[in-house]
Coordinates of C-alpha atoms in Angstrom, one line a residue:
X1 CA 3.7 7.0 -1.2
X2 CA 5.4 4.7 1.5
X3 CA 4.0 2.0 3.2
X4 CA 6.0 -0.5 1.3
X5 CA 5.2 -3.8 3.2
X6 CA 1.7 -3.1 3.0
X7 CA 1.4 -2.0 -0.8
X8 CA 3.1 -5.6 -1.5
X9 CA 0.5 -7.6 0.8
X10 CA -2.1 -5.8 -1.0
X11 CA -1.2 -6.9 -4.6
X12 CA -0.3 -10.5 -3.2
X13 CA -4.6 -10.6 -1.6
X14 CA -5.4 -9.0 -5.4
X15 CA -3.6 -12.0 -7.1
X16 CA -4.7 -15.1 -8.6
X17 CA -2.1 -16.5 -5.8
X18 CA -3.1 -14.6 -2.0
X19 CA -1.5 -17.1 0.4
X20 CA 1.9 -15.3 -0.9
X21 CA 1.2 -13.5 1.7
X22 CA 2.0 -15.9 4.6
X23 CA 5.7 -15.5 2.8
X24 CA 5.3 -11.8 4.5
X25 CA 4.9 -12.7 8.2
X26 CA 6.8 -12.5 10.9
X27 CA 7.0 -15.7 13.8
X28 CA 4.1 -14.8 15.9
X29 CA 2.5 -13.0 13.8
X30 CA -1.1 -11.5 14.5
X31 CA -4.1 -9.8 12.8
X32 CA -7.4 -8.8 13.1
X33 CA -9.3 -7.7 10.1
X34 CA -13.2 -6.1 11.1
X35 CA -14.9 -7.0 7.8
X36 CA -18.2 -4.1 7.8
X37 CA -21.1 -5.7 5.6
X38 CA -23.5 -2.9 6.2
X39 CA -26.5 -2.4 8.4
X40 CA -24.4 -2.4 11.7
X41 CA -23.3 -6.3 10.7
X42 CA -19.9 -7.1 11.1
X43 CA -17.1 -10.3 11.1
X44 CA -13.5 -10.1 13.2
X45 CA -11.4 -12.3 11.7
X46 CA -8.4 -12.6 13.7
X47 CA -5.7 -14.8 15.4
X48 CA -2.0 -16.2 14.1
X49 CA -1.1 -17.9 11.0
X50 CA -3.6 -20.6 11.1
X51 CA -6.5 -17.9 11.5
X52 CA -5.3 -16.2 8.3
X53 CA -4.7 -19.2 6.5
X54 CA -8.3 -20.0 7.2
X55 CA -9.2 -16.5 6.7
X56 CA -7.3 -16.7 3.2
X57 CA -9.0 -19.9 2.2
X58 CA -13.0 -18.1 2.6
X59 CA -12.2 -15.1 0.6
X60 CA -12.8 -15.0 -3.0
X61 CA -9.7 -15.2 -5.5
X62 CA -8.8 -12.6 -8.1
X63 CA -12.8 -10.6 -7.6
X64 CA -11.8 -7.8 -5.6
X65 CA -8.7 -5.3 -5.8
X66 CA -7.2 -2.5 -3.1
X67 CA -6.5 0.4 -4.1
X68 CA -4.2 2.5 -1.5
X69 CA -5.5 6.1 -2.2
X70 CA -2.9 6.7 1.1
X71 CA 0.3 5.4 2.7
X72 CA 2.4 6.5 5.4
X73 CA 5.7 4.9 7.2
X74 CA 6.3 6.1 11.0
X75 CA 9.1 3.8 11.9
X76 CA 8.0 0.7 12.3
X77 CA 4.4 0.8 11.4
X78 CA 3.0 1.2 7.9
X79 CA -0.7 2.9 7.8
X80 CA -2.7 2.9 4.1
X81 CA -6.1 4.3 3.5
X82 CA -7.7 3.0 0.2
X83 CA -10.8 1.3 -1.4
X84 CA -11.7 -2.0 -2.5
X85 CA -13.5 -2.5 -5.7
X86 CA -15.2 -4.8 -7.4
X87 CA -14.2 -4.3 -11.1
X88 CA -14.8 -0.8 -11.7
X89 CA -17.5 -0.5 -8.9
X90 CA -16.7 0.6 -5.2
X91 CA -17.1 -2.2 -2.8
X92 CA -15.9 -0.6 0.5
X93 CA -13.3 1.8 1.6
X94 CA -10.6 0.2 4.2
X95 CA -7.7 1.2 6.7
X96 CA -5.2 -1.1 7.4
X97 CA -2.0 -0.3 9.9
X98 CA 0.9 -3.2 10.3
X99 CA 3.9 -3.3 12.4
X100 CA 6.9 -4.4 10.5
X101 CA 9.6 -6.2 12.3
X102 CA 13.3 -5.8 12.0
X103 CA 13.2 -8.6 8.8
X104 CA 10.5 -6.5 7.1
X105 CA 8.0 -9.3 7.9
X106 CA 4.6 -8.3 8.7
X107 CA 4.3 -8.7 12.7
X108 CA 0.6 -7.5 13.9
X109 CA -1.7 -6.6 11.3
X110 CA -4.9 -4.5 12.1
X111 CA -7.7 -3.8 8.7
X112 CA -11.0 -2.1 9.1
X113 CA -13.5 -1.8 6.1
X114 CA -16.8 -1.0 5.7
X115 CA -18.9 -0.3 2.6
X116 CA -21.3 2.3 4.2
X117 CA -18.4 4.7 3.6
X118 CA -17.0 6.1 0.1
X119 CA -13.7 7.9 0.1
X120 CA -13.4 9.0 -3.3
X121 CA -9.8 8.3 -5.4

């Protein structure tokens, strides 16, 4: 599995400590994360550092974890498939796709999930 940038950012959101993850962005950095709740509802969260800082700030700590069932590199971008649970339980199955810059810093970050779909480990 490959995706290295985006395995780390992953176990940095699953941690009792998430904002580690602004340490992993690039100047200029943007994202847009499309958070499915089910029944056609949706939220974009997206923007620079500020947006993510707020979006960092609503999200519960230490509840959920990713689990990349996927990863690929193809030069600069890093794409993961994988699930989010609740403990043991599914909670929704997500995509995510970053562009790394030359530092290895996260530059544009893209995540999809939605819980109306279960990809199986």
């Amino acid at each position: 599995m490959t995706a290295d940038v985006l395995t780390r950012w992953f176990a940095a959101m699953d941690s009792d400590s998430p904002e580690d993850v602004l340490g992993m962005i690039a100047p200029g950095f943007r994202f847009s994360i499309v958070f499915g709740t089910g029944g056609g509802e949706a939220r974009d969260f997206a923007g620079g550092r500020e947006a993510m800082e707020g979006y960092l700030a609503q999200r519960e700590k230490s509840v959920l974890t990713h689990h990349v069932l996927s990863a690929a590199t193809v030069g600069s971008d890093e794409h993961v498939l994988g699930q989010a649970r609740r403990g043991a339980a599914f909670e929704s199955t997500f995509v995510a796709v970053a562009r790394i810059d030359e530092d290895g810093k996260v530059a544009s970050l893209m995540i999809g999930r939605s819980p109306l779909l279960d990809i199986e480990a």
